[in-house]
JSON list of C-alpha atoms in Angstrom, two decimals:
[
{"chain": "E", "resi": 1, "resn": "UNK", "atom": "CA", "xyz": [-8.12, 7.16, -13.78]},
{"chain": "E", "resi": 2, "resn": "UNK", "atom": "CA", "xyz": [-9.41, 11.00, -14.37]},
{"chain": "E", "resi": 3, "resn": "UNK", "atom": "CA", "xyz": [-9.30, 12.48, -17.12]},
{"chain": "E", "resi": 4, "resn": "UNK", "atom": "CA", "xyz": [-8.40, 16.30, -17.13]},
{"chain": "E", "resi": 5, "resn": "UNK", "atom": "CA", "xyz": [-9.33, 18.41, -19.61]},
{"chain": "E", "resi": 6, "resn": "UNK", "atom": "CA", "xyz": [-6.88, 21.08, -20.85]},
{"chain": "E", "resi": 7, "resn": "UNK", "atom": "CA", "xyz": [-7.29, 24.53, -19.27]},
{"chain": "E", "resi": 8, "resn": "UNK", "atom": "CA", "xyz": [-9.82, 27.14, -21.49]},
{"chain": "E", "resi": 9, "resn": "UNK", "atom": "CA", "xyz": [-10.39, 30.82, -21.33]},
{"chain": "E", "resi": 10, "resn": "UNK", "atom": "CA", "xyz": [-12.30, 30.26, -17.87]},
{"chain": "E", "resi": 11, "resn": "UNK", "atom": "CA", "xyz": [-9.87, 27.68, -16.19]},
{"chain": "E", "resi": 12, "resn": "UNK", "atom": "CA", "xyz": [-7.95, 29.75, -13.00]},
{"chain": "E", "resi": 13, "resn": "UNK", "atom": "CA", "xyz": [-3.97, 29.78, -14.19]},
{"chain": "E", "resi": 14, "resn": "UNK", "atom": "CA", "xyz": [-1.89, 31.70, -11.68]},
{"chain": "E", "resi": 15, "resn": "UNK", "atom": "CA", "xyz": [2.03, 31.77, -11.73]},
{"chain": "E", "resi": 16, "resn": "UNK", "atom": "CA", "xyz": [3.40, 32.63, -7.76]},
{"chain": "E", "resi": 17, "resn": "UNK", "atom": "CA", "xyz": [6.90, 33.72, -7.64]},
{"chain": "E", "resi": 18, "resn": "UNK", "atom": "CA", "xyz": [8.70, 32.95, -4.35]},
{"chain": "E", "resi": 19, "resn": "UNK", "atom": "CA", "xyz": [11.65, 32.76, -2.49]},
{"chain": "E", "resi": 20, "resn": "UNK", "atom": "CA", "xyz": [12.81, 32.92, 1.59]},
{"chain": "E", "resi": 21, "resn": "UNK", "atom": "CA", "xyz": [9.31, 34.48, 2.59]},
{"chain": "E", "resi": 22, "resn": "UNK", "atom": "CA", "xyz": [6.12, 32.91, 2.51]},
{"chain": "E", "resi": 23, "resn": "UNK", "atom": "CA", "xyz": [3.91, 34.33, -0.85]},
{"chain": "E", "resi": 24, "resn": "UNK", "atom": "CA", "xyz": [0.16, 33.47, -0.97]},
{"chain": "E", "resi": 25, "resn": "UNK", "atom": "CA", "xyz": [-1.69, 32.95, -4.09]},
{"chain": "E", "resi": 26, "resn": "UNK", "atom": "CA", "xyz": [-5.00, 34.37, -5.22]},
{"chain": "E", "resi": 27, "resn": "UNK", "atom": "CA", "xyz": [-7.94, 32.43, -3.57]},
{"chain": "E", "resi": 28, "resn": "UNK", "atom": "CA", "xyz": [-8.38, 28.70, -5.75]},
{"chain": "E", "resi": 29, "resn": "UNK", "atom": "CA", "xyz": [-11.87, 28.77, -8.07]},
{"chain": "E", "resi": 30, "resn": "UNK", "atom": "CA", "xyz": [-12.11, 25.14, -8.75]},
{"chain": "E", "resi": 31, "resn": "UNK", "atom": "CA", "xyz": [-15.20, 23.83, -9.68]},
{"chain": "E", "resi": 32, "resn": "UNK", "atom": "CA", "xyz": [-13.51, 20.00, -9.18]},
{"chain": "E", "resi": 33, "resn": "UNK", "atom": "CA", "xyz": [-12.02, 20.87, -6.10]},
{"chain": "E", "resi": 34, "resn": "UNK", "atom": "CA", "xyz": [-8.90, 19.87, -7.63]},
{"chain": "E", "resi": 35, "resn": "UNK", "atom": "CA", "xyz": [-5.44, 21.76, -8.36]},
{"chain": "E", "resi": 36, "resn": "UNK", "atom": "CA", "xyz": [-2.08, 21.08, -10.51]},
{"chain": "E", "resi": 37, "resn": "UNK", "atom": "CA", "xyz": [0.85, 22.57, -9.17]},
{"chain": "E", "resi": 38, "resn": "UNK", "atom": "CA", "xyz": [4.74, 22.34, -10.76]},
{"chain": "E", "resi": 39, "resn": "UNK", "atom": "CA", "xyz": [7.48, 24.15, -9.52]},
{"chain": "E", "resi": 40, "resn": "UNK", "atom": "CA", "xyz": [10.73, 25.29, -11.27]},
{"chain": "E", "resi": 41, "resn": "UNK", "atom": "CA", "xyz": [12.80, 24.92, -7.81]},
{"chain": "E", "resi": 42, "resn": "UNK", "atom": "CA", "xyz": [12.21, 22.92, -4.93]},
{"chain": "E", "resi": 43, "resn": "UNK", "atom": "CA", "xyz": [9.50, 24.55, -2.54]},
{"chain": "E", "resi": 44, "resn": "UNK", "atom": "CA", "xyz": [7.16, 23.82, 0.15]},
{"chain": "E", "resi": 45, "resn": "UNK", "atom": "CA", "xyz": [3.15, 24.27, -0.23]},
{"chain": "E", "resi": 46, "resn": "UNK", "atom": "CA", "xyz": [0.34, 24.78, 2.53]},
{"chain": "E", "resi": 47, "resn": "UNK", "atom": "CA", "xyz": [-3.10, 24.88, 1.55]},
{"chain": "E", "resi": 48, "resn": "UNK", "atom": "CA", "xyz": [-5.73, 27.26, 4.01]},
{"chain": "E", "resi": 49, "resn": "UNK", "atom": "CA", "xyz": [-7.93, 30.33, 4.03]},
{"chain": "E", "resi": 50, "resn": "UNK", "atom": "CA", "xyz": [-4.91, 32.25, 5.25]},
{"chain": "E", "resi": 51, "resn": "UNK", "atom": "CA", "xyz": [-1.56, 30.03, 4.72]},
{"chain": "E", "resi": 52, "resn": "UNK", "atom": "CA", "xyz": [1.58, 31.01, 6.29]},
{"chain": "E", "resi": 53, "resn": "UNK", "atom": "CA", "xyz": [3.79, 28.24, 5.01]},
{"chain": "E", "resi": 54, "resn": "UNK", "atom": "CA", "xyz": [7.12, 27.41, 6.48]},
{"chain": "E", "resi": 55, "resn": "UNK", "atom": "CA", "xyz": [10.16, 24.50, 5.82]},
{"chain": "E", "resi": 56, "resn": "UNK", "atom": "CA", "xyz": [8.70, 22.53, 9.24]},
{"chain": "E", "resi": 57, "resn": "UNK", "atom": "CA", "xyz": [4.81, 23.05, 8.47]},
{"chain": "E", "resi": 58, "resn": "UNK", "atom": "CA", "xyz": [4.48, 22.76, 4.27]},
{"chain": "E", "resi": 59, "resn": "UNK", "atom": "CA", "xyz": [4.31, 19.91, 2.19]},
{"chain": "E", "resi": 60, "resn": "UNK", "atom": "CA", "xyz": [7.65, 18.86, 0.06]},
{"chain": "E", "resi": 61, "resn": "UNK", "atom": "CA", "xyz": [6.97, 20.03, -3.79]},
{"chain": "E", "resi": 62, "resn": "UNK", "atom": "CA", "xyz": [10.01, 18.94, -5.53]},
{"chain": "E", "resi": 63, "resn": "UNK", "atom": "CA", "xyz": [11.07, 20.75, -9.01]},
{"chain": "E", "resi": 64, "resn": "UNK", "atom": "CA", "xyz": [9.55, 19.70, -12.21]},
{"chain": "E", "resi": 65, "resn": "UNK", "atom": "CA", "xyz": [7.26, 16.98, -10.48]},
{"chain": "E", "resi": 66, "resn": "UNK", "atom": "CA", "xyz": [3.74, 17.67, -11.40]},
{"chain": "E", "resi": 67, "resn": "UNK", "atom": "CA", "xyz": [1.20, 17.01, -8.51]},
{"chain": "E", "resi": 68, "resn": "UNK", "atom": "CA", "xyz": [-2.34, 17.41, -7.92]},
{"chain": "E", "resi": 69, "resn": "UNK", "atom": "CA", "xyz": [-4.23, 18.11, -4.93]},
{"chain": "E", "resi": 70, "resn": "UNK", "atom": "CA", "xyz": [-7.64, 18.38, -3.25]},
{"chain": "E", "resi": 71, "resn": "UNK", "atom": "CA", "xyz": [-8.22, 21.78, -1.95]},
{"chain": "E", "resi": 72, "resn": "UNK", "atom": "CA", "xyz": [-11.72, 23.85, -0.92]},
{"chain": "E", "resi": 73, "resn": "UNK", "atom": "CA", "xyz": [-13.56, 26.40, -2.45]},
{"chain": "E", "resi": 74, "resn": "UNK", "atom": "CA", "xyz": [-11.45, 30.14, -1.51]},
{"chain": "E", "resi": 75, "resn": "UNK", "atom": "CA", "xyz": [-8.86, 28.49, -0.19]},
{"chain": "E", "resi": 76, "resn": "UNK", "atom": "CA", "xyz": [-5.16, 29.82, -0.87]},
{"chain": "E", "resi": 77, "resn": "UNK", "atom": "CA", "xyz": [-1.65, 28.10, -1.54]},
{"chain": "E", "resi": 78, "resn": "UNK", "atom": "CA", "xyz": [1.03, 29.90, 0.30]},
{"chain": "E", "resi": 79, "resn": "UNK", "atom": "CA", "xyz": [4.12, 28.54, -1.36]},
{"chain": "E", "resi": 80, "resn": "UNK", "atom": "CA", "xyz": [8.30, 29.40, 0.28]},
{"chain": "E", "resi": 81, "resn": "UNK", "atom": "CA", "xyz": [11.84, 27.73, -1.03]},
{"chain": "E", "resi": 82, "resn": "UNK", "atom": "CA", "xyz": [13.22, 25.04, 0.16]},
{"chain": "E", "resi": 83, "resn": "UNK", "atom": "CA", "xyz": [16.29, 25.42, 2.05]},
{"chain": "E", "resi": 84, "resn": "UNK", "atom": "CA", "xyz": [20.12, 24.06, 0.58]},
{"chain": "E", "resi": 85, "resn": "UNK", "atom": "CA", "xyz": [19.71, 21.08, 2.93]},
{"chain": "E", "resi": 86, "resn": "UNK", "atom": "CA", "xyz": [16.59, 20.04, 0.86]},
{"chain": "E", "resi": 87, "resn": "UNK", "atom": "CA", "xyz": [17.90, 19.10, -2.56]},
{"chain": "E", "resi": 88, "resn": "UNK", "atom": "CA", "xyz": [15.84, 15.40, -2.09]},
{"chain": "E", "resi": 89, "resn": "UNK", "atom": "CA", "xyz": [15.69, 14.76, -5.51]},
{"chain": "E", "resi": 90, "resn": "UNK", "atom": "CA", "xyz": [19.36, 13.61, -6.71]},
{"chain": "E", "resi": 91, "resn": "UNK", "atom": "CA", "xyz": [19.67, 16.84, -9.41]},
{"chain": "E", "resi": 92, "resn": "UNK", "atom": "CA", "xyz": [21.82, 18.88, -7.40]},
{"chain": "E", "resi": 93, "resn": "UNK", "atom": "CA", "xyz": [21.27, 22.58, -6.11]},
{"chain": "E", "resi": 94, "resn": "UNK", "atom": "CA", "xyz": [19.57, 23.64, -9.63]},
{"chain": "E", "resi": 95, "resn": "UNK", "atom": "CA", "xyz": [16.22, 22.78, -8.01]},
{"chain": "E", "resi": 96, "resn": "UNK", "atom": "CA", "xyz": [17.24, 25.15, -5.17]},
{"chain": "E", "resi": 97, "resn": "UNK", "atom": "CA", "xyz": [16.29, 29.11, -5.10]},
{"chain": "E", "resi": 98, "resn": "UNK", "atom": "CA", "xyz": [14.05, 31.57, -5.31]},
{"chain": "E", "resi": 99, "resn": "UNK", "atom": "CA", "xyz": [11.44, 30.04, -8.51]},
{"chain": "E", "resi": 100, "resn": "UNK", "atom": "CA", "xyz": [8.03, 30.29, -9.71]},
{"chain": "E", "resi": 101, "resn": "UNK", "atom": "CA", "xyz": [4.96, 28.12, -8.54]},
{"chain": "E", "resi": 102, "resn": "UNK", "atom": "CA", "xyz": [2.35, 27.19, -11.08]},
{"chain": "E", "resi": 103, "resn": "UNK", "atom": "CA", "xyz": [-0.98, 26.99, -10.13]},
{"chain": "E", "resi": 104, "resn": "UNK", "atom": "CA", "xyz": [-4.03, 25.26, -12.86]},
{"chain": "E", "resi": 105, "resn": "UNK", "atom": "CA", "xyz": [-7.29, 25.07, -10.85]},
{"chain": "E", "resi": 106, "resn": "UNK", "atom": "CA", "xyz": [-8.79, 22.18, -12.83]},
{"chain": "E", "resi": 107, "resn": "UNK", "atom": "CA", "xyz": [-12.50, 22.86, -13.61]}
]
């Protein structure tokens, strides 16, 4: 198992707010090449130089589940709600909106 060590003054924090339209963050500085993301509402991620993320192309973040990915140097999350008909996760449509994306690049 890793251990992660709690962000400091230099760790990359970035909150992304997003709804219908695909939003990009800033480009990842990771020195792990690793990245913690939790979402307030369902959403779905894409990872690239230049994401354009949609419902058919994006991986499934749901709400309040805290995941971490691989991801290269400058690369970008673009992040996009889910749609009503994606409430997976048993809650109800709470986990369904507009919400914010946070975003720990993990040093």
């Amino acid at each position: 198992m890793d251990i992660i060590t709690l962000p400091d003054s230099d760790t990359h924090i970035e909150v992304i707010s997003f709804s219908g339209t695909s939003t990009q963050s800033s480009a990842l500085v990771t020195g792990s090449g690793k990245v913690r993301l939790c979402s307030d509402k369902n959403c779905y991620i894409l990872f690239g130089t230049n994401p354009t993320v949609t419902t058919t192309n994006g991986i499934f973040l749901p709400a309040r589940h805290v995941e971490l990915f691989g991801c290269k140097a400058d690369d970008k999350i673009a992040v996009i709600r889910a749609s009503n008909g994606d409430d997976d996760d048993d809650e109800g449509s709470s986990n369904v909106g507009d919400g914010k994306l946070s975003v720990c690049c993990i040093e």
